[in-house]
Amino acid sequence: MRKITKESVNAFLNANKFNKSNMSVEVEPNVTVLRYHGNAIAYKYNDPNGTITITNRGYFTNTTKERLNGVITLSGINIEPIYQKNWNWYLDGKEWNGNLTDIN
């Protein structure tokens, strides 16, 4: 895992503001948002379940996948990471189109 991924995802999970290179974290009253190149790719809601939602915003890139897998791994959520096979992305072993998806 890249250093920038680890730093930004840790800030995201701990609701700390972050801004470095192409990654940023915004902390709002009801949600914390992880952004990659300005695009919101993960949300952590301040609800009793601490719901985490991810999306690739239509960018099927290796870096987007790596950032989202950082969220999955560092959050301790017990699902299979995102992988690609024959140009298709898979999340938790099921084909995934990148739309907003709750992961916990």
Short mmCIF file of N, CA and C in Angstrom, two decimals:
data_model
loop_
_atom_site.label_atom_id
_atom_site.label_comp_id
_atom_site.label_asym_id
_atom_site.label_seq_id
_atom_site.Cartn_x
_atom_site.Cartn_y
_atom_site.Cartn_z
N MET A 1 0.84 -1.17 0.00
CA MET A 1 0.00 0.00 0.00
C MET A 1 0.90 1.24 0.00
N ARG A 2 0.56 2.18 -0.86
CA ARG A 2 1.35 3.40 -0.96
C ARG A 2 1.20 4.25 0.30
N LYS A 3 2.24 5.02 0.58
CA LYS A 3 2.24 5.87 1.79
C LYS A 3 1.09 6.87 1.76
N ILE A 4 0.83 7.49 0.61
CA ILE A 4 -0.24 8.48 0.50
C ILE A 4 -1.60 7.83 0.76
N THR A 5 -1.77 6.60 0.33
CA THR A 5 -3.02 5.89 0.58
C THR A 5 -3.20 5.66 2.07
N LYS A 6 -2.16 5.16 2.71
CA LYS A 6 -2.23 4.88 4.14
C LYS A 6 -2.52 6.15 4.93
N GLU A 7 -1.82 7.24 4.62
CA GLU A 7 -2.01 8.49 5.33
C GLU A 7 -3.43 9.04 5.14
N SER A 8 -3.90 9.07 3.90
CA SER A 8 -5.21 9.66 3.62
C SER A 8 -6.34 8.79 4.17
N VAL A 9 -6.22 7.49 4.07
CA VAL A 9 -7.27 6.60 4.58
C VAL A 9 -7.30 6.64 6.11
N ASN A 10 -6.15 6.68 6.75
CA ASN A 10 -6.14 6.80 8.22
C ASN A 10 -6.81 8.10 8.65
N ALA A 11 -6.53 9.20 7.96
CA ALA A 11 -7.19 10.48 8.27
C ALA A 11 -8.70 10.35 8.06
N PHE A 12 -9.09 9.72 6.97
CA PHE A 12 -10.51 9.51 6.65
C PHE A 12 -11.20 8.70 7.76
N LEU A 13 -10.61 7.59 8.16
CA LEU A 13 -11.22 6.73 9.17
C LEU A 13 -11.28 7.38 10.54
N ASN A 14 -10.35 8.30 10.81
CA ASN A 14 -10.31 8.98 12.10
C ASN A 14 -10.94 10.38 12.06
N ALA A 15 -11.58 10.70 10.94
CA ALA A 15 -12.26 11.99 10.75
C ALA A 15 -11.33 13.18 11.00
N ASN A 16 -10.13 13.11 10.40
CA ASN A 16 -9.16 14.20 10.48
C ASN A 16 -9.02 14.84 9.10
N LYS A 17 -9.00 16.16 9.05
CA LYS A 17 -8.79 16.84 7.77
C LYS A 17 -7.42 16.46 7.22
N PHE A 18 -7.34 16.36 5.90
CA PHE A 18 -6.10 15.94 5.25
C PHE A 18 -6.08 16.54 3.86
N ASN A 19 -4.91 16.96 3.40
CA ASN A 19 -4.74 17.46 2.05
C ASN A 19 -3.29 17.30 1.65
N LYS A 20 -3.03 16.36 0.77
CA LYS A 20 -1.67 16.10 0.31
C LYS A 20 -1.73 15.51 -1.09
N SER A 21 -0.94 16.08 -1.97
CA SER A 21 -0.86 15.61 -3.34
C SER A 21 -2.27 15.59 -3.95
N ASN A 22 -2.73 14.43 -4.42
CA ASN A 22 -4.03 14.33 -5.07
C ASN A 22 -5.12 13.78 -4.14
N MET A 23 -4.82 13.67 -2.84
CA MET A 23 -5.77 13.12 -1.87
C MET A 23 -6.18 14.19 -0.86
N SER A 24 -7.45 14.15 -0.46
CA SER A 24 -7.91 15.05 0.59
C SER A 24 -9.03 14.39 1.37
N VAL A 25 -9.20 14.87 2.60
CA VAL A 25 -10.28 14.41 3.46
C VAL A 25 -11.00 15.65 3.98
N GLU A 26 -12.31 15.66 3.80
CA GLU A 26 -13.16 16.73 4.32
C GLU A 26 -13.98 16.16 5.46
N VAL A 27 -14.05 16.90 6.56
CA VAL A 27 -14.83 16.47 7.71
C VAL A 27 -16.03 17.40 7.85
N GLU A 28 -17.21 16.86 7.64
CA GLU A 28 -18.46 17.60 7.76
C GLU A 28 -19.18 17.10 9.02
N PRO A 29 -20.23 17.80 9.47
CA PRO A 29 -20.92 17.37 10.69
C PRO A 29 -21.48 15.94 10.64
N ASN A 30 -21.98 15.50 9.48
CA ASN A 30 -22.61 14.18 9.40
C ASN A 30 -21.85 13.15 8.58
N VAL A 31 -20.77 13.58 7.93
CA VAL A 31 -20.05 12.66 7.05
C VAL A 31 -18.61 13.12 6.88
N THR A 32 -17.72 12.15 6.71
CA THR A 32 -16.33 12.41 6.36
C THR A 32 -16.15 11.91 4.93
N VAL A 33 -15.51 12.71 4.09
CA VAL A 33 -15.40 12.40 2.66
C VAL A 33 -13.94 12.26 2.26
N LEU A 34 -13.60 11.15 1.59
CA LEU A 34 -12.27 10.93 1.03
C LEU A 34 -12.33 11.28 -0.45
N ARG A 35 -11.43 12.18 -0.88
CA ARG A 35 -11.42 12.62 -2.27
C ARG A 35 -10.09 12.26 -2.94
N TYR A 36 -10.19 11.84 -4.19
CA TYR A 36 -9.04 11.56 -5.03
C TYR A 36 -9.18 12.44 -6.27
N HIS A 37 -8.23 13.32 -6.51
CA HIS A 37 -8.31 14.31 -7.60
C HIS A 37 -9.61 15.08 -7.54
N GLY A 38 -10.08 15.39 -6.34
CA GLY A 38 -11.30 16.17 -6.17
C GLY A 38 -12.60 15.38 -6.24
N ASN A 39 -12.51 14.12 -6.62
CA ASN A 39 -13.70 13.28 -6.72
C ASN A 39 -13.93 12.52 -5.42
N ALA A 40 -15.12 12.60 -4.87
CA ALA A 40 -15.46 11.88 -3.65
C ALA A 40 -15.55 10.39 -3.95
N ILE A 41 -14.64 9.59 -3.34
CA ILE A 41 -14.63 8.15 -3.61
C ILE A 41 -15.05 7.32 -2.40
N ALA A 42 -15.11 7.94 -1.21
CA ALA A 42 -15.54 7.21 -0.02
C ALA A 42 -16.19 8.17 0.96
N TYR A 43 -17.21 7.66 1.61
CA TYR A 43 -17.95 8.43 2.62
C TYR A 43 -18.03 7.60 3.90
N LYS A 44 -17.79 8.24 5.03
CA LYS A 44 -17.98 7.59 6.32
C LYS A 44 -19.00 8.42 7.08
N TYR A 45 -20.17 7.83 7.28
CA TYR A 45 -21.27 8.56 7.90
C TYR A 45 -21.19 8.48 9.41
N ASN A 46 -21.60 9.56 10.06
CA ASN A 46 -21.60 9.61 11.51
C ASN A 46 -22.93 9.07 12.04
N ASP A 47 -23.26 7.85 11.64
CA ASP A 47 -24.46 7.19 12.13
C ASP A 47 -24.04 6.11 13.12
N PRO A 48 -24.98 5.51 13.83
CA PRO A 48 -24.60 4.49 14.83
C PRO A 48 -23.80 3.33 14.26
N ASN A 49 -23.99 3.01 12.98
CA ASN A 49 -23.26 1.90 12.36
C ASN A 49 -21.92 2.31 11.79
N GLY A 50 -21.66 3.62 11.70
CA GLY A 50 -20.42 4.08 11.07
C GLY A 50 -20.33 3.62 9.63
N THR A 51 -21.43 3.73 8.90
CA THR A 51 -21.52 3.24 7.53
C THR A 51 -20.44 3.84 6.64
N ILE A 52 -19.79 2.98 5.87
CA ILE A 52 -18.79 3.42 4.89
C ILE A 52 -19.32 3.05 3.51
N THR A 53 -19.31 4.03 2.62
CA THR A 53 -19.79 3.86 1.26
C THR A 53 -18.65 4.21 0.31
N ILE A 54 -18.47 3.40 -0.74
CA ILE A 54 -17.41 3.67 -1.72
C ILE A 54 -17.99 3.77 -3.13
N THR A 55 -17.25 4.43 -4.00
CA THR A 55 -17.57 4.53 -5.42
C THR A 55 -16.28 4.83 -6.17
N ASN A 56 -16.22 4.43 -7.43
CA ASN A 56 -15.03 4.81 -8.21
C ASN A 56 -15.31 6.02 -9.10
N ARG A 57 -16.52 6.55 -9.02
CA ARG A 57 -16.93 7.75 -9.77
C ARG A 57 -16.72 7.58 -11.28
N GLY A 58 -16.71 6.34 -11.74
CA GLY A 58 -16.54 6.07 -13.17
C GLY A 58 -15.11 5.97 -13.63
N TYR A 59 -14.16 6.05 -12.68
CA TYR A 59 -12.74 5.97 -13.03
C TYR A 59 -12.21 4.58 -12.68
N PHE A 60 -12.10 3.74 -13.68
CA PHE A 60 -11.62 2.37 -13.49
C PHE A 60 -10.10 2.33 -13.64
N THR A 61 -9.39 3.02 -12.75
CA THR A 61 -7.94 3.08 -12.82
C THR A 61 -7.32 2.26 -11.68
N ASN A 62 -6.09 1.86 -11.89
CA ASN A 62 -5.40 1.09 -10.85
C ASN A 62 -5.24 1.91 -9.57
N THR A 63 -5.00 3.20 -9.69
CA THR A 63 -4.82 4.02 -8.50
C THR A 63 -6.14 4.18 -7.74
N THR A 64 -7.24 4.38 -8.44
CA THR A 64 -8.54 4.46 -7.76
C THR A 64 -8.81 3.16 -7.02
N LYS A 65 -8.53 2.05 -7.68
CA LYS A 65 -8.73 0.73 -7.05
C LYS A 65 -7.85 0.58 -5.82
N GLU A 66 -6.61 1.02 -5.90
CA GLU A 66 -5.69 0.92 -4.77
C GLU A 66 -6.17 1.76 -3.59
N ARG A 67 -6.67 2.98 -3.87
CA ARG A 67 -7.17 3.85 -2.80
C ARG A 67 -8.40 3.21 -2.13
N LEU A 68 -9.32 2.69 -2.92
CA LEU A 68 -10.52 2.06 -2.36
C LEU A 68 -10.17 0.80 -1.57
N ASN A 69 -9.21 0.04 -2.06
CA ASN A 69 -8.77 -1.15 -1.31
C ASN A 69 -8.11 -0.74 0.00
N GLY A 70 -7.48 0.42 0.04
CA GLY A 70 -6.94 0.94 1.29
C GLY A 70 -8.04 1.17 2.31
N VAL A 71 -9.17 1.71 1.85
CA VAL A 71 -10.32 1.91 2.74
C VAL A 71 -10.80 0.57 3.28
N ILE A 72 -10.95 -0.41 2.40
CA ILE A 72 -11.44 -1.72 2.81
C ILE A 72 -10.47 -2.36 3.81
N THR A 73 -9.19 -2.35 3.50
CA THR A 73 -8.19 -3.01 4.33
C THR A 73 -8.02 -2.33 5.69
N LEU A 74 -7.82 -1.03 5.68
CA LEU A 74 -7.53 -0.32 6.93
C LEU A 74 -8.74 -0.15 7.82
N SER A 75 -9.94 -0.26 7.25
CA SER A 75 -11.15 -0.16 8.08
C SER A 75 -11.44 -1.48 8.79
N GLY A 76 -10.78 -2.55 8.35
CA GLY A 76 -10.99 -3.85 8.99
C GLY A 76 -12.28 -4.55 8.56
N ILE A 77 -12.90 -4.04 7.51
CA ILE A 77 -14.14 -4.65 7.02
C ILE A 77 -13.78 -5.98 6.37
N ASN A 78 -14.54 -7.00 6.71
CA ASN A 78 -14.22 -8.36 6.27
C ASN A 78 -14.89 -8.68 4.93
N ILE A 79 -14.39 -8.05 3.86
CA ILE A 79 -14.83 -8.38 2.51
C ILE A 79 -13.59 -8.52 1.63
N GLU A 80 -13.77 -9.20 0.50
CA GLU A 80 -12.66 -9.33 -0.45
C GLU A 80 -12.38 -7.97 -1.09
N PRO A 81 -11.12 -7.63 -1.28
CA PRO A 81 -10.79 -6.36 -1.92
C PRO A 81 -11.23 -6.34 -3.38
N ILE A 82 -11.18 -5.16 -3.96
CA ILE A 82 -11.53 -4.98 -5.37
C ILE A 82 -10.42 -5.56 -6.23
N TYR A 83 -10.82 -6.30 -7.25
CA TYR A 83 -9.85 -6.80 -8.22
C TYR A 83 -10.46 -6.70 -9.61
N GLN A 84 -9.61 -6.84 -10.60
CA GLN A 84 -10.03 -6.72 -11.99
C GLN A 84 -9.74 -8.01 -12.73
N LYS A 85 -10.71 -8.43 -13.54
CA LYS A 85 -10.53 -9.62 -14.37
C LYS A 85 -11.28 -9.37 -15.69
N ASN A 86 -10.57 -9.55 -16.78
CA ASN A 86 -11.15 -9.33 -18.11
C ASN A 86 -11.84 -7.97 -18.21
N TRP A 87 -11.18 -6.94 -17.76
CA TRP A 87 -11.64 -5.55 -17.81
C TRP A 87 -12.78 -5.24 -16.84
N ASN A 88 -13.30 -6.21 -16.13
CA ASN A 88 -14.39 -5.98 -15.19
C ASN A 88 -13.85 -5.90 -13.77
N TRP A 89 -14.46 -5.04 -12.96
CA TRP A 89 -14.08 -4.91 -11.56
C TRP A 89 -15.00 -5.77 -10.70
N TYR A 90 -14.41 -6.33 -9.64
CA TYR A 90 -15.15 -7.17 -8.72
C TYR A 90 -14.93 -6.66 -7.29
N LEU A 91 -16.01 -6.62 -6.53
CA LEU A 91 -15.97 -6.22 -5.13
C LEU A 91 -16.59 -7.35 -4.33
N ASP A 92 -15.85 -7.87 -3.38
CA ASP A 92 -16.29 -9.00 -2.55
C ASP A 92 -16.71 -10.19 -3.42
N GLY A 93 -15.97 -10.38 -4.53
CA GLY A 93 -16.19 -11.53 -5.40
C GLY A 93 -17.34 -11.39 -6.39
N LYS A 94 -18.03 -10.23 -6.39
CA LYS A 94 -19.15 -10.01 -7.29
C LYS A 94 -18.82 -8.85 -8.22
N GLU A 95 -19.25 -8.98 -9.49
CA GLU A 95 -18.98 -7.91 -10.44
C GLU A 95 -19.55 -6.59 -9.90
N TRP A 96 -18.75 -5.53 -10.03
CA TRP A 96 -19.11 -4.23 -9.46
C TRP A 96 -18.92 -3.16 -10.52
N ASN A 97 -19.94 -2.33 -10.70
CA ASN A 97 -19.88 -1.28 -11.72
C ASN A 97 -19.33 0.05 -11.20
N GLY A 98 -18.94 0.10 -9.92
CA GLY A 98 -18.35 1.31 -9.37
C GLY A 98 -19.33 2.26 -8.74
N ASN A 99 -20.63 1.94 -8.80
CA ASN A 99 -21.63 2.81 -8.20
C ASN A 99 -21.52 2.82 -6.68
N LEU A 100 -22.13 3.83 -6.04
CA LEU A 100 -22.12 3.93 -4.58
C LEU A 100 -22.57 2.61 -3.96
N THR A 101 -21.71 2.10 -3.06
CA THR A 101 -21.98 0.82 -2.42
C THR A 101 -21.55 0.87 -0.97
N ASP A 102 -22.48 0.50 -0.07
CA ASP A 102 -22.12 0.38 1.36
C ASP A 102 -21.28 -0.88 1.52
N ILE A 103 -20.18 -0.77 2.25
CA ILE A 103 -19.31 -1.94 2.41
C ILE A 103 -19.32 -2.52 3.83
N ASN A 104 -20.13 -1.96 4.70
CA ASN A 104 -20.24 -2.57 6.03
C ASN A 104 -21.67 -2.58 6.52
#
